[in-house]
Tab-separated table of C-alpha atoms and ligand atoms in Angstrom:
chain	number	residue	atom	x	y	z
A	1	MET	CA	10.438	13.251	181.041
A	2	GLU	CA	11.219	12.523	177.420
A	3	GLN	CA	7.809	13.721	176.394
A	4	LYS	CA	8.431	17.017	178.209
A	5	LEU	CA	11.689	17.602	176.390
A	6	THR	CA	10.147	17.106	172.974
A	7	GLN	CA	7.129	19.256	173.803
A	8	ALA	CA	7.300	22.493	171.823
A	9	THR	CA	7.726	25.366	174.261
A	10	LYS	CA	6.307	28.748	173.541
A	11	LYS	CA	7.842	31.903	174.889
A	12	LEU	CA	5.999	34.312	177.148
A	13	PHE	CA	6.951	37.934	177.740
A	14	ILE	CA	5.040	39.883	180.396
A	15	LYS	CA	5.550	43.611	180.798
A	16	THR	CA	4.375	44.833	184.183
A	17	TYR	CA	3.190	48.346	185.005
A	18	GLY	CA	1.801	49.745	188.262
A	19	CYS	CA	1.876	48.449	191.795
A	20	GLN	CA	3.382	45.434	193.553
A	21	MET	CA	0.154	43.524	193.160
A	22	ASN	CA	0.684	43.597	189.421
A	23	VAL	CA	4.203	42.227	189.939
A	24	TYR	CA	2.720	39.389	191.972
A	25	ASP	CA	-0.036	38.832	189.392
A	26	SER	CA	2.445	38.670	186.524
A	27	ASN	CA	4.249	35.848	188.310
A	28	ARG	CA	0.967	34.037	188.871
A	29	MET	CA	0.083	34.392	185.177
A	30	ALA	CA	3.454	32.915	184.256
A	31	ASP	CA	2.803	30.064	186.727
A	32	ALA	CA	-0.656	29.465	185.223
A	33	LEU	CA	0.804	29.193	181.729
A	34	ALA	CA	3.859	27.077	182.614
A	35	PRO	CA	1.928	23.753	182.539
A	36	HIS	CA	0.645	24.735	179.086
A	37	GLY	CA	4.105	24.924	177.566
A	38	TYR	CA	4.863	28.617	178.008
A	39	ALA	CA	8.330	29.468	179.276
A	40	PRO	CA	9.206	33.047	180.258
A	41	THR	CA	11.647	35.022	178.133
A	42	ALA	CA	13.330	38.342	178.902
A	43	ASP	CA	13.588	39.081	175.165
A	44	ILE	CA	10.380	40.395	173.660
A	45	GLY	CA	11.787	39.595	170.198
A	46	GLN	CA	11.560	35.871	171.045
A	47	ALA	CA	8.028	35.946	172.444
A	48	ASP	CA	5.045	34.033	171.060
A	49	LEU	CA	2.756	35.705	173.582
A	50	VAL	CA	3.184	39.212	174.975
A	51	VAL	CA	1.038	40.260	177.928
A	52	LEU	CA	0.902	43.872	179.077
A	53	ASN	CA	-0.106	43.868	182.740
A	54	THR	CA	-1.425	47.386	182.993
A	55	CYS	CA	-2.139	50.136	185.520
A	56	HIS	CA	-5.022	52.608	185.361
A	57	ILE	CA	-4.261	54.681	188.459
A	58	ARG	CA	-3.220	57.878	186.645
A	59	GLU	CA	-3.756	59.002	183.072
A	60	LYS	CA	-0.072	58.706	182.184
A	61	ALA	CA	0.124	55.106	183.369
A	62	SER	CA	-2.951	54.236	181.371
A	63	GLU	CA	-1.824	55.913	178.156
A	64	LYS	CA	1.545	54.114	178.172
A	65	VAL	CA	-0.302	50.958	177.201
A	66	PHE	CA	-1.481	52.353	173.895
A	67	SER	CA	1.958	53.558	172.846
A	68	GLU	CA	3.332	50.104	173.711
A	69	LEU	CA	0.587	48.505	171.627
A	70	GLY	CA	1.700	50.653	168.691
A	71	ARG	CA	5.205	49.180	168.986
A	72	LEU	CA	3.815	45.673	169.350
A	73	LYS	CA	1.828	46.068	166.148
A	74	GLU	CA	5.084	46.678	164.289
A	75	LEU	CA	6.628	43.614	165.890
A	76	ARG	CA	3.655	41.474	164.930
A	77	ASP	CA	3.648	42.789	161.355
A	78	GLU	CA	7.334	41.831	161.023
A	79	ARG	CA	6.538	38.379	162.398
A	80	ARG	CA	3.700	37.832	160.006
A	81	ALA	CA	5.849	38.964	157.084
A	82	GLY	CA	8.231	36.167	158.097
A	83	GLY	CA	5.424	33.594	158.257
A	84	GLN	CA	5.214	33.551	162.063
A	85	ASP	CA	2.782	35.061	164.518
A	86	LEU	CA	2.546	36.879	167.827
A	87	MET	CA	-0.350	36.830	170.281
A	88	ILE	CA	-0.953	40.043	172.241
A	89	GLY	CA	-2.865	40.248	175.522
A	90	VAL	CA	-3.786	43.177	177.739
A	91	ALA	CA	-4.301	42.311	181.405
A	92	GLY	CA	-4.594	44.326	184.605
A	93	CYS	CA	-6.470	47.440	185.559
A	94	VAL	CA	-6.685	49.147	182.155
A	95	ALA	CA	-8.120	45.913	180.749
A	96	GLN	CA	-10.719	45.864	183.501
A	97	ALA	CA	-11.608	49.535	183.090
A	98	GLU	CA	-11.620	49.780	179.298
A	99	GLY	CA	-12.556	46.258	178.178
A	100	GLU	CA	-13.643	46.193	174.525
A	101	GLU	CA	-12.584	49.802	174.048
A	102	ILE	CA	-8.978	48.561	173.973
A	103	VAL	CA	-9.640	46.391	170.936
A	104	ARG	CA	-11.531	49.226	169.267
A	105	ARG	CA	-8.569	51.566	169.738
A	106	SER	CA	-5.987	48.920	169.045
A	107	PRO	CA	-7.254	46.015	166.893
A	108	VAL	CA	-3.865	44.311	167.220
A	109	VAL	CA	-4.980	42.992	170.639
A	110	ASP	CA	-6.089	39.328	170.777
A	111	LEU	CA	-6.947	39.089	174.476
A	112	VAL	CA	-8.288	41.517	177.067
A	113	PHE	CA	-8.676	40.139	180.567
A	114	GLY	CA	-9.099	41.722	183.984
A	115	PRO	CA	-7.355	40.890	187.274
A	116	GLN	CA	-10.071	38.441	188.328
A	117	SER	CA	-9.682	36.256	185.228
A	118	TYR	CA	-6.033	35.187	185.481
A	119	HIS	CA	-6.873	31.586	186.355
A	120	ARG	CA	-8.813	31.398	183.077
A	121	LEU	CA	-5.861	32.509	180.983
A	122	PRO	CA	-5.018	29.107	179.418
A	123	ASP	CA	-8.636	28.771	178.337
A	124	LEU	CA	-8.768	32.327	176.968
A	125	ILE	CA	-5.644	31.687	174.889
A	126	ALA	CA	-7.177	28.531	173.491
A	127	ARG	CA	-10.219	30.528	172.385
A	128	ALA	CA	-8.261	33.397	170.815
A	129	GLY	CA	-7.699	33.286	167.086
A	130	GLN	CA	-11.204	33.836	165.812
A	131	GLY	CA	-11.404	37.479	166.851
A	132	ALA	CA	-10.476	39.101	170.132
A	133	VAL	CA	-11.432	37.401	173.404
A	134	ILE	CA	-12.549	39.680	176.224
A	135	ASP	CA	-13.024	38.626	179.840
A	136	THR	CA	-13.586	41.381	182.374
A	137	GLU	CA	-16.065	39.551	184.573
A	138	PHE	CA	-15.837	39.244	188.319
A	139	PRO	CA	-16.319	35.465	188.451
A	140	ALA	CA	-17.892	33.705	191.411
A	141	GLU	CA	-15.128	31.110	191.725
A	142	ASP	CA	-12.049	31.755	193.851
A	143	LYS	CA	-9.295	32.854	191.485
A	144	PHE	CA	-6.545	31.968	193.941
A	145	GLY	CA	-7.955	28.498	194.493
A	146	HIS	CA	-7.573	27.862	190.741
A	147	LEU	CA	-4.109	29.318	190.173
A	148	PRO	CA	-1.278	26.762	190.249
A	149	ALA	CA	1.684	27.362	192.557
A	150	ALA	CA	5.094	28.148	191.087
A	151	LYS	CA	7.555	25.272	190.751
A	152	LYS	CA	10.220	25.355	193.451
A	153	GLU	CA	13.037	26.192	191.024
A	154	VAL	CA	10.988	29.107	189.638
A	155	THR	CA	10.520	30.550	193.135
A	156	VAL	CA	14.234	30.075	193.872
A	157	ALA	CA	15.113	32.008	190.713
A	158	ARG	CA	12.800	34.852	191.729
A	159	GLY	CA	14.940	35.603	194.773
A	160	LEU	CA	14.959	35.842	198.546
A	161	THR	CA	12.067	38.256	198.910
A	162	ALA	CA	8.564	37.649	197.620
A	163	PHE	CA	5.152	39.270	197.423
A	164	LEU	CA	2.069	37.435	198.587
A	165	THR	CA	-1.406	38.847	197.914
A	166	VAL	CA	-3.649	38.231	200.934
A	167	GLN	CA	-6.402	40.720	200.149
A	168	GLU	CA	-7.620	42.268	196.936
A	169	GLY	CA	-10.075	45.013	196.000
A	170	CYS	CA	-11.364	48.005	197.871
A	171	ASP	CA	-14.672	49.151	199.361
A	172	LYS	CA	-13.492	52.621	200.371
A	173	PHE	CA	-14.249	54.587	197.182
A	174	CYS	CA	-11.954	57.572	197.650
A	175	SER	CA	-13.303	60.087	195.161
A	176	PHE	CA	-10.072	60.248	193.107
A	177	CYS	CA	-9.420	56.529	192.788
A	178	VAL	CA	-10.172	53.860	190.168
A	179	VAL	CA	-9.127	50.857	192.253
A	180	PRO	CA	-12.609	49.931	193.573
A	181	TYR	CA	-13.725	49.721	189.935
A	182	THR	CA	-10.699	47.910	188.526
A	183	ARG	CA	-10.065	45.455	191.364
A	184	GLY	CA	-13.630	45.099	192.595
A	185	ALA	CA	-14.940	44.623	196.128
A	186	GLU	CA	-12.666	43.708	199.016
A	187	VAL	CA	-11.907	39.991	199.211
A	188	SER	CA	-9.605	38.305	201.750
A	189	ARG	CA	-7.966	34.960	201.044
A	190	PRO	CA	-8.549	32.205	203.618
A	191	VAL	CA	-5.851	31.906	206.296
A	192	GLU	CA	-4.838	28.342	205.416
A	193	GLN	CA	-4.440	29.244	201.735
A	194	VAL	CA	-2.135	32.129	202.658
A	195	LEU	CA	-0.129	29.975	205.076
A	196	ALA	CA	0.264	27.193	202.504
A	197	GLU	CA	1.529	29.614	199.866
A	198	ALA	CA	3.880	31.224	202.388
A	199	ARG	CA	5.282	27.826	203.426
A	200	GLY	CA	5.906	26.935	199.787
A	201	LEU	CA	7.768	30.179	199.232
A	202	VAL	CA	9.883	29.776	202.377
A	203	GLU	CA	10.719	26.155	201.497
A	204	ALA	CA	12.101	27.492	198.204
A	205	GLY	CA	14.394	29.867	200.103
A	206	VAL	CA	12.299	33.029	200.485
A	207	MET	CA	13.364	34.861	203.655
A	208	GLU	CA	11.198	37.964	203.463
A	209	LEU	CA	7.508	38.168	202.581
A	210	THR	CA	5.570	41.310	201.760
A	211	LEU	CA	1.846	40.755	202.189
A	212	LEU	CA	-0.127	42.655	199.594
A	213	GLY	CA	-3.583	44.128	199.407
A	214	GLN	CA	-5.145	47.361	198.165
A	215	ASN	CA	-6.288	47.689	201.765
A	216	VAL	CA	-4.173	45.000	203.289
A	217	ASN	CA	-4.942	45.971	206.869
A	218	ALA	CA	-8.656	45.448	206.211
A	219	TYR	CA	-7.748	41.753	205.818
A	220	HIS	CA	-10.326	39.481	207.435
A	221	GLY	CA	-9.733	35.965	206.113
A	222	LEU	CA	-11.488	32.906	207.495
A	223	ASP	CA	-9.483	30.290	209.371
A	224	SER	CA	-10.144	26.546	209.264
A	225	LYS	CA	-12.802	26.919	211.959
A	226	GLY	CA	-14.647	29.591	209.987
A	227	ARG	CA	-13.480	32.370	212.317
A	228	SER	CA	-12.569	35.751	210.858
A	229	VAL	CA	-8.887	36.587	211.358
A	230	GLY	CA	-7.348	40.064	211.082
A	231	LEU	CA	-3.973	41.037	209.643
A	232	GLY	CA	-2.350	41.213	213.099
A	233	GLU	CA	-3.211	37.583	213.836
A	234	LEU	CA	-2.256	36.539	210.312
A	235	CYS	CA	1.186	38.066	210.895
A	236	HIS	CA	1.495	36.055	214.120
A	237	ARG	CA	0.627	32.835	212.263
A	238	LEU	CA	3.084	33.604	209.450
A	239	ALA	CA	5.848	34.507	211.890
A	240	GLU	CA	5.712	30.906	213.173
A	241	ILE	CA	6.979	29.555	209.850
A	242	PRO	CA	10.574	28.419	210.436
A	243	GLY	CA	12.974	30.042	207.983
A	244	LEU	CA	10.791	33.070	207.378
A	245	GLU	CA	12.892	35.927	208.733
A	246	ARG	CA	11.030	39.085	207.778
A	247	LEU	CA	7.460	40.219	207.210
A	248	ARG	CA	6.111	43.398	205.668
A	249	TYR	CA	2.710	44.465	204.383
A	250	THR	CA	1.357	47.135	202.061
A	251	THR	CA	-0.856	49.202	201.481
A	252	SER	CA	-2.833	50.220	204.527
A	253	HIS	CA	-5.707	52.571	205.181
A	254	PRO	CA	-5.514	54.697	208.358
A	255	LEU	CA	-8.998	53.646	209.499
A	256	ASP	CA	-8.056	49.966	209.516
A	257	MET	CA	-4.987	50.378	211.736
A	258	ASN	CA	-6.521	48.409	214.625
A	259	ASP	CA	-5.007	47.585	218.027
A	260	GLU	CA	-4.329	43.970	217.111
A	261	LEU	CA	-2.169	44.994	214.168
A	262	ILE	CA	-0.432	47.703	216.174
A	263	GLY	CA	0.208	45.054	218.871
A	264	ALA	CA	1.809	42.830	216.225
A	265	HIS	CA	4.317	45.613	215.516
A	266	ARG	CA	5.155	45.694	219.219
A	267	ASP	CA	5.320	41.907	219.711
A	268	LEU	CA	6.675	40.428	216.499
A	269	GLU	CA	10.344	40.888	215.860
A	270	LYS	CA	9.889	39.536	212.331
A	271	LEU	CA	7.451	42.321	211.454
A	272	MET	CA	9.749	44.997	210.043
A	273	PRO	CA	9.712	48.505	211.552
A	274	TYR	CA	8.429	50.191	208.415
A	275	LEU	CA	4.883	51.272	207.730
A	276	HIS	CA	3.399	52.698	204.554
A	277	LEU	CA	0.284	54.570	205.625
A	278	PRO	CA	-0.992	56.988	202.955
A	279	VAL	CA	-2.762	60.156	204.070
A	280	GLN	CA	-3.103	61.948	200.680
A	281	SER	CA	-3.693	65.424	202.151
A	282	GLY	CA	-3.226	67.309	205.413
A	283	SER	CA	-6.364	69.418	205.006
A	284	ASP	CA	-9.639	68.263	206.542
A	285	ARG	CA	-11.634	70.012	203.817
A	286	ILE	CA	-9.775	68.105	201.109
A	287	LEU	CA	-9.798	64.814	203.032
A	288	GLU	CA	-13.562	65.117	203.162
A	289	ALA	CA	-13.857	65.908	199.452
A	290	MET	CA	-11.603	62.910	198.802
A	291	ASN	CA	-14.010	60.751	200.826
A	292	ARG	CA	-11.095	59.440	202.863
A	293	ARG	CA	-13.450	59.006	205.863
A	294	HIS	CA	-10.877	60.296	208.341
A	295	THR	CA	-9.635	63.680	209.498
A	296	ARG	CA	-6.102	64.926	209.928
A	297	ALA	CA	-6.498	64.404	213.688
A	298	ASN	CA	-7.664	60.773	213.202
A	299	TYR	CA	-4.570	60.106	211.124
A	300	ILE	CA	-2.177	61.711	213.613
A	301	ASP	CA	-3.878	59.703	216.344
A	302	ALA	CA	-3.300	56.436	214.421
A	303	ILE	CA	0.384	57.348	214.009
A	304	GLN	CA	0.633	58.158	217.705
A	305	ARG	CA	-0.875	54.814	218.716
A	306	ILE	CA	1.610	53.016	216.461
A	307	LEU	CA	4.596	54.953	217.809
A	308	ASN	CA	3.432	54.375	221.387
A	309	ALA	CA	3.531	50.637	220.734
A	310	LYS	CA	6.883	50.791	218.933
A	311	SER	CA	8.843	54.002	218.715
A	312	ASP	CA	11.378	52.729	216.203
A	313	ILE	CA	9.288	52.698	213.011
A	314	ALA	CA	10.074	54.389	209.705
A	315	LEU	CA	6.888	55.890	208.302
A	316	SER	CA	6.075	56.292	204.667
A	317	GLY	CA	3.076	57.773	202.887
A	318	ASP	CA	1.341	58.805	199.679
A	319	PHE	CA	0.277	62.352	198.825
A	320	ILE	CA	-1.841	63.852	196.091
A	321	VAL	CA	-1.427	67.544	195.260
A	322	GLY	CA	-3.919	69.563	193.256
A	323	PHE	CA	-7.092	67.683	194.134
A	324	PRO	CA	-10.125	69.749	192.954
A	325	GLY	CA	-10.668	72.733	195.223
A	326	GLU	CA	-7.226	72.527	196.883
A	327	THR	CA	-6.185	76.049	197.911
A	328	GLU	CA	-2.725	77.249	198.872
A	329	ALA	CA	-3.780	76.944	202.528
A	330	ASP	CA	-4.907	73.332	201.986
A	331	PHE	CA	-1.606	72.544	200.337
A	332	GLU	CA	0.325	74.121	203.206
A	333	ALA	CA	-1.601	71.818	205.547
A	334	THR	CA	-0.211	68.922	203.484
A	335	LEU	CA	3.336	70.251	203.880
A	336	SER	CA	2.770	70.613	207.599
A	337	ILE	CA	1.355	67.114	208.162
A	338	ALA	CA	4.330	65.651	206.311
A	339	ARG	CA	6.637	67.536	208.688
A	340	GLU	CA	4.581	66.695	211.751
A	341	VAL	CA	4.528	62.959	211.022
A	342	GLY	CA	8.213	63.039	210.078
A	343	TYR	CA	8.010	60.580	207.175
A	344	ALA	CA	11.194	58.730	206.313
A	345	SER	CA	9.968	58.470	202.721
A	346	ALA	CA	6.875	59.198	200.653
A	347	PHE	CA	5.357	58.918	197.198
A	348	THR	CA	3.923	62.116	195.780
A	349	PHE	CA	1.526	62.530	192.873
A	350	LYS	CA	-0.214	65.269	190.927
A	351	TYR	CA	-3.942	64.679	190.945
A	352	SER	CA	-4.973	62.947	187.722
A	353	THR	CA	-8.607	63.097	186.657
A	354	ARG	CA	-9.918	59.565	186.238
A	355	PRO	CA	-13.021	58.943	184.163
A	356	GLY	CA	-15.896	57.501	186.157
A	357	THR	CA	-14.653	58.674	189.564
A	358	PRO	CA	-16.551	61.379	191.514
A	359	GLY	CA	-13.442	63.604	191.462
A	360	ALA	CA	-13.656	63.930	187.689
A	361	ALA	CA	-17.022	65.688	187.920
A	362	MET	CA	-15.927	68.155	190.625
A	363	ASP	CA	-15.731	71.883	189.948
A	364	GLU	CA	-12.575	73.838	190.691
A	365	GLN	CA	-10.081	71.540	188.984
A	366	VAL	CA	-6.639	72.903	189.835
A	367	PRO	CA	-4.651	74.262	186.853
A	368	GLU	CA	-1.673	72.157	185.763
A	369	PRO	CA	1.024	74.796	186.496
A	370	VAL	CA	-0.236	75.062	190.091
A	371	LYS	CA	-0.064	71.285	190.491
A	372	VAL	CA	3.472	71.263	189.073
A	373	GLU	CA	4.603	73.980	191.456
A	374	ARG	CA	3.045	72.302	194.519
A	375	LEU	CA	4.485	68.926	193.615
A	376	ALA	CA	7.962	70.451	193.366
A	377	ARG	CA	7.621	72.077	196.800
A	378	LEU	CA	6.333	68.905	198.412
A	379	ASN	CA	9.044	66.815	196.771
A	380	GLU	CA	11.731	69.153	198.008
A	381	GLN	CA	10.478	68.844	201.570
A	382	ILE	CA	10.050	65.051	201.392
A	383	MET	CA	13.534	64.658	199.900
A	384	SER	CA	15.077	66.607	202.720
A	385	GLN	CA	13.148	64.483	205.257
A	386	THR	CA	14.340	61.287	203.536
A	387	ARG	CA	17.933	62.531	203.557
A	388	ALA	CA	17.666	63.437	207.240
A	389	PHE	CA	16.338	59.983	208.077
A	390	ALA	CA	19.105	58.282	206.085
A	391	LYS	CA	21.673	60.525	207.803
A	392	SER	CA	20.266	59.527	211.216
A	393	CYS	CA	21.173	55.923	210.357
A	394	GLU	CA	24.882	56.759	210.019
A	395	GLY	CA	26.865	55.104	212.791
A	396	ARG	CA	24.025	52.694	213.620
A	397	VAL	CA	24.375	48.939	213.179
A	398	LEU	CA	21.377	47.607	211.238
A	399	PRO	CA	20.525	44.008	210.385
A	400	VAL	CA	20.688	43.796	206.592
A	401	LEU	CA	19.198	40.996	204.525
A	402	ILE	CA	21.829	40.466	201.852
A	403	GLU	CA	20.034	39.706	198.611
A	404	LYS	CA	22.337	39.970	195.648
A	405	LYS	CA	25.555	41.158	194.088
A	406	GLY	CA	25.960	44.936	194.114
A	407	ARG	CA	26.725	47.173	191.167
A	408	ASN	CA	30.470	47.330	191.798
A	409	PRO	CA	32.681	44.215	191.875
A	410	GLY	CA	33.095	42.831	195.389
A	411	GLN	CA	29.975	44.606	196.561
A	412	LEU	CA	26.753	43.035	197.764
A	413	GLY	CA	23.350	44.666	198.083
A	414	GLY	CA	20.565	44.203	200.594
A	415	ARG	CA	17.823	45.941	202.543
A	416	SER	CA	17.712	47.491	205.984
A	417	PRO	CA	14.690	46.850	208.226
A	418	TYR	CA	13.452	50.277	207.051
A	419	LEU	CA	13.490	49.071	203.422
A	420	GLN	CA	16.508	51.189	202.492
A	421	ALA	CA	18.931	49.730	199.950
A	422	VAL	CA	22.309	49.026	201.592
A	423	HIS	CA	25.594	48.271	199.805
A	424	MET	CA	28.673	46.779	201.380
A	425	GLU	CA	31.840	44.923	200.461
A	426	ALA	CA	31.363	41.294	201.397
A	427	PRO	CA	31.974	37.784	200.063
A	428	GLU	CA	29.249	36.282	197.880
A	429	ARG	CA	28.689	33.378	200.243
A	430	LEU	CA	26.852	35.815	202.527
A	431	ILE	CA	24.021	36.268	200.044
A	432	GLY	CA	20.937	34.873	201.736
A	433	THR	CA	22.007	35.811	205.254
A	434	ILE	CA	21.158	38.652	207.595
A	435	GLN	CA	24.253	40.508	208.791
A	436	PRO	CA	24.861	43.297	211.288
A	437	VAL	CA	25.974	46.207	209.120
A	438	GLU	CA	27.380	49.466	210.376
A	439	ILE	CA	26.089	52.336	208.264
A	440	LEU	CA	29.053	54.428	207.142
A	441	ALA	CA	27.442	56.920	204.781
A	442	ALA	CA	24.018	57.866	203.521
A	443	GLY	CA	23.855	58.391	199.756
A	444	ASN	CA	20.930	59.718	197.748
A	445	ASN	CA	19.208	56.413	197.124
A	446	SER	CA	21.094	53.949	199.268
A	447	LEU	CA	23.275	53.502	202.324
A	448	LEU	CA	26.879	52.375	202.345
A	449	GLY	CA	27.889	50.057	205.165
A	450	LYS	CA	30.321	47.467	206.421
A	451	ILE	CA	29.634	44.176	208.123
A	452	VAL	CA	30.558	44.368	211.790
A	453	THR	CA	31.016	40.703	212.676
A	454	VAL	CA	30.129	38.056	210.165
A	455	ALA	CA	27.281	35.846	211.317
A	456	GLU	CA	28.070	32.640	209.395
A	457	PRO	CA	25.231	30.901	207.555
A	458	LYS	CA	23.601	28.210	209.689
A	459	SER	CA	24.527	25.195	207.542
A	460	ALA	CA	26.462	24.339	204.420
A	461	SER	CA	23.280	23.352	202.608
A	462	VAL	CA	21.884	26.824	203.126
A	463	VAL	CA	24.966	28.295	201.484
A	464	GLU	CA	24.661	26.005	198.503
A	465	SER	CA	20.997	26.629	197.880
A	466	GLN	CA	21.358	30.362	198.306
A	467	ALA	CA	24.360	30.566	196.038
A	468	SER	CA	22.169	29.504	193.148
A	469	VAL	CA	19.922	32.468	193.849
A	470	ALA	CA	22.773	34.852	193.184
B	1	SAH	N1	-4.846	51.464	198.483
B	1	SAH	C1	-3.917	52.451	198.694
B	1	SAH	C2	-3.518	53.248	197.475
B	1	SAH	C3	-3.653	52.694	196.118
B	1	SAH	S1	-3.239	53.743	194.812
B	1	SAH	C4	-4.454	53.408	199.725
B	1	SAH	O1	-5.629	53.469	199.974
B	1	SAH	O2	-3.688	54.158	200.236
B	1	SAH	C5	-1.633	54.339	195.218
B	1	SAH	C6	-1.574	55.816	195.356
B	1	SAH	O3	-1.801	56.431	194.108
B	1	SAH	C7	-2.601	56.428	196.276
B	1	SAH	O4	-2.266	56.320	197.607
B	1	SAH	C8	-2.659	57.842	195.790
B	1	SAH	O5	-1.718	58.645	196.455
B	1	SAH	C9	-2.279	57.738	194.329
B	1	SAH	N2	-3.449	57.974	193.472
B	1	SAH	C10	-4.574	57.232	193.363
B	1	SAH	N3	-5.423	57.785	192.482
B	1	SAH	C11	-4.836	58.913	192.020
B	1	SAH	C12	-5.222	59.924	191.100
B	1	SAH	N4	-6.408	59.914	190.500
B	1	SAH	N5	-4.358	60.927	190.860
B	1	SAH	C13	-3.149	60.965	191.476
B	1	SAH	N6	-2.738	60.052	192.350
B	1	SAH	C14	-3.571	59.029	192.634
B	2	SF4	FE1	-8.141	53.815	196.228
B	2	SF4	FE2	-8.965	54.853	198.519
B	2	SF4	FE3	-9.311	52.261	198.025
B	2	SF4	FE4	-6.884	53.210	198.483
B	2	SF4	S1	-8.597	53.215	199.941
B	2	SF4	S2	-7.463	51.788	196.858
B	2	SF4	S3	-6.953	55.215	197.540
B	2	SF4	S4	-10.282	53.933	196.940
B	3	F3S	FE1	-2.477	50.441	189.133
B	3	F3S	FE2	-4.319	48.632	189.412
B	3	F3S	FE3	-2.253	48.650	191.036
B	3	F3S	S1	-4.659	50.718	188.877
B	3	F3S	S2	-1.768	50.809	191.149
B	3	F3S	S3	-2.187	48.263	188.875
B	3	F3S	S4	-4.332	48.144	191.560
């Protein structure tokens, strides 16, 4: 103990861009460095090591990294003028895609390492110093098997909901997308490894898990008998963990929405009635050019099968406007599929040309002003659908997982089963419980509600341990 206290601690600051998997990865990097004396700091000015965990999905996301590196150079120069130093690392999908090019453009960088190298981070840091260290390999060893778990108190501090990567990489090669290149081929983690991590999280107080994967519903991990298990069965196994109250998963591909998974939505109360199922476009011509491998009719059919199994599901999606060759008629087909499916929410993007993807070499790139105009029209429609869905919740009583204090004094904040933010006046002791909340009003980004009858926490010890989360 004494030795630990005297050990010099270094400060780590990780800035995370991009998707939830990067959020999960940033935590795992912090966990990997904790045994090596690195403690997280929220103040970049205090950091000895800054890691940018980057996203390559669209040009804008990618370019942000280089402007941040410009600012970091100034910070490091100040440090050096004061006789101290700062180590700078670039991780994530830009690191994987650009590798050495990052150091060429920005010599301030000491470390460049891709998503499959995070378990090697302590070793990479040890090697940095004599020139930049670059590791963008796809190693043979199992990254997850080599990453240490978070300490219990670290998980407690991270809150009541947690991400858990169960699958990584993608074999689909949509013609617009960099993910198959930055994350590599599809890999599923073994069932027991997932269950063990989930149990650890739940023991530390996590009540809701979101399973992550670039194509999470293509999950096919091996169980202890060497049998391949799909996401539906994995959800069943996870739902057996006592104390785990809610399960979600993201992101799914329409072709991998199999009957077993759809059955899990019907049979598992813990599996939340919310599904993010991107379609990208409503036009068959564009879907084909995107190499999505499904038609509009296939997608509608998948939605129908899901709604037949469970009618009460809020659907969400992703859309790209302005893919090469997209005509006004194609775009109108996108507007119409969004209406037909009746999404409760959606993410919309202007097509961004990504180097190295087949889309970049296609003729008929759509002019920027056309993309801007289509995005605005789609957004307007999606916003009105989202408002209508929120409005339809008024008067309903929804179980809300109360997570934290709200913005206003006396208010607490949580999530509905449909992933909507809900605010209500309630005593702090209810943080870490699920309460029946009557929805009084639908705002732009959240719902306002009131607790109907307080369901008291199960035991005093639960209250105590949850109070420290707040
Ligand atoms: N694996 C998920 C999506 C990962 S990327 C899936 O298959 O659905 C998240 C979203 O970013 C995509 O669904 C897509 O809508 C958007 N996206 C990906 N590449 C893009 C590009 N080049 N330009 C604009 N949007 C893009
Ligand atoms: Fe990208 Fe398509 Fe794979 Fe999704 S399925 S990650 S959009 S290539
Ligand atoms: Fe971005 Fe990589 Fe995620 S490109 S969206 S951080 S998988």
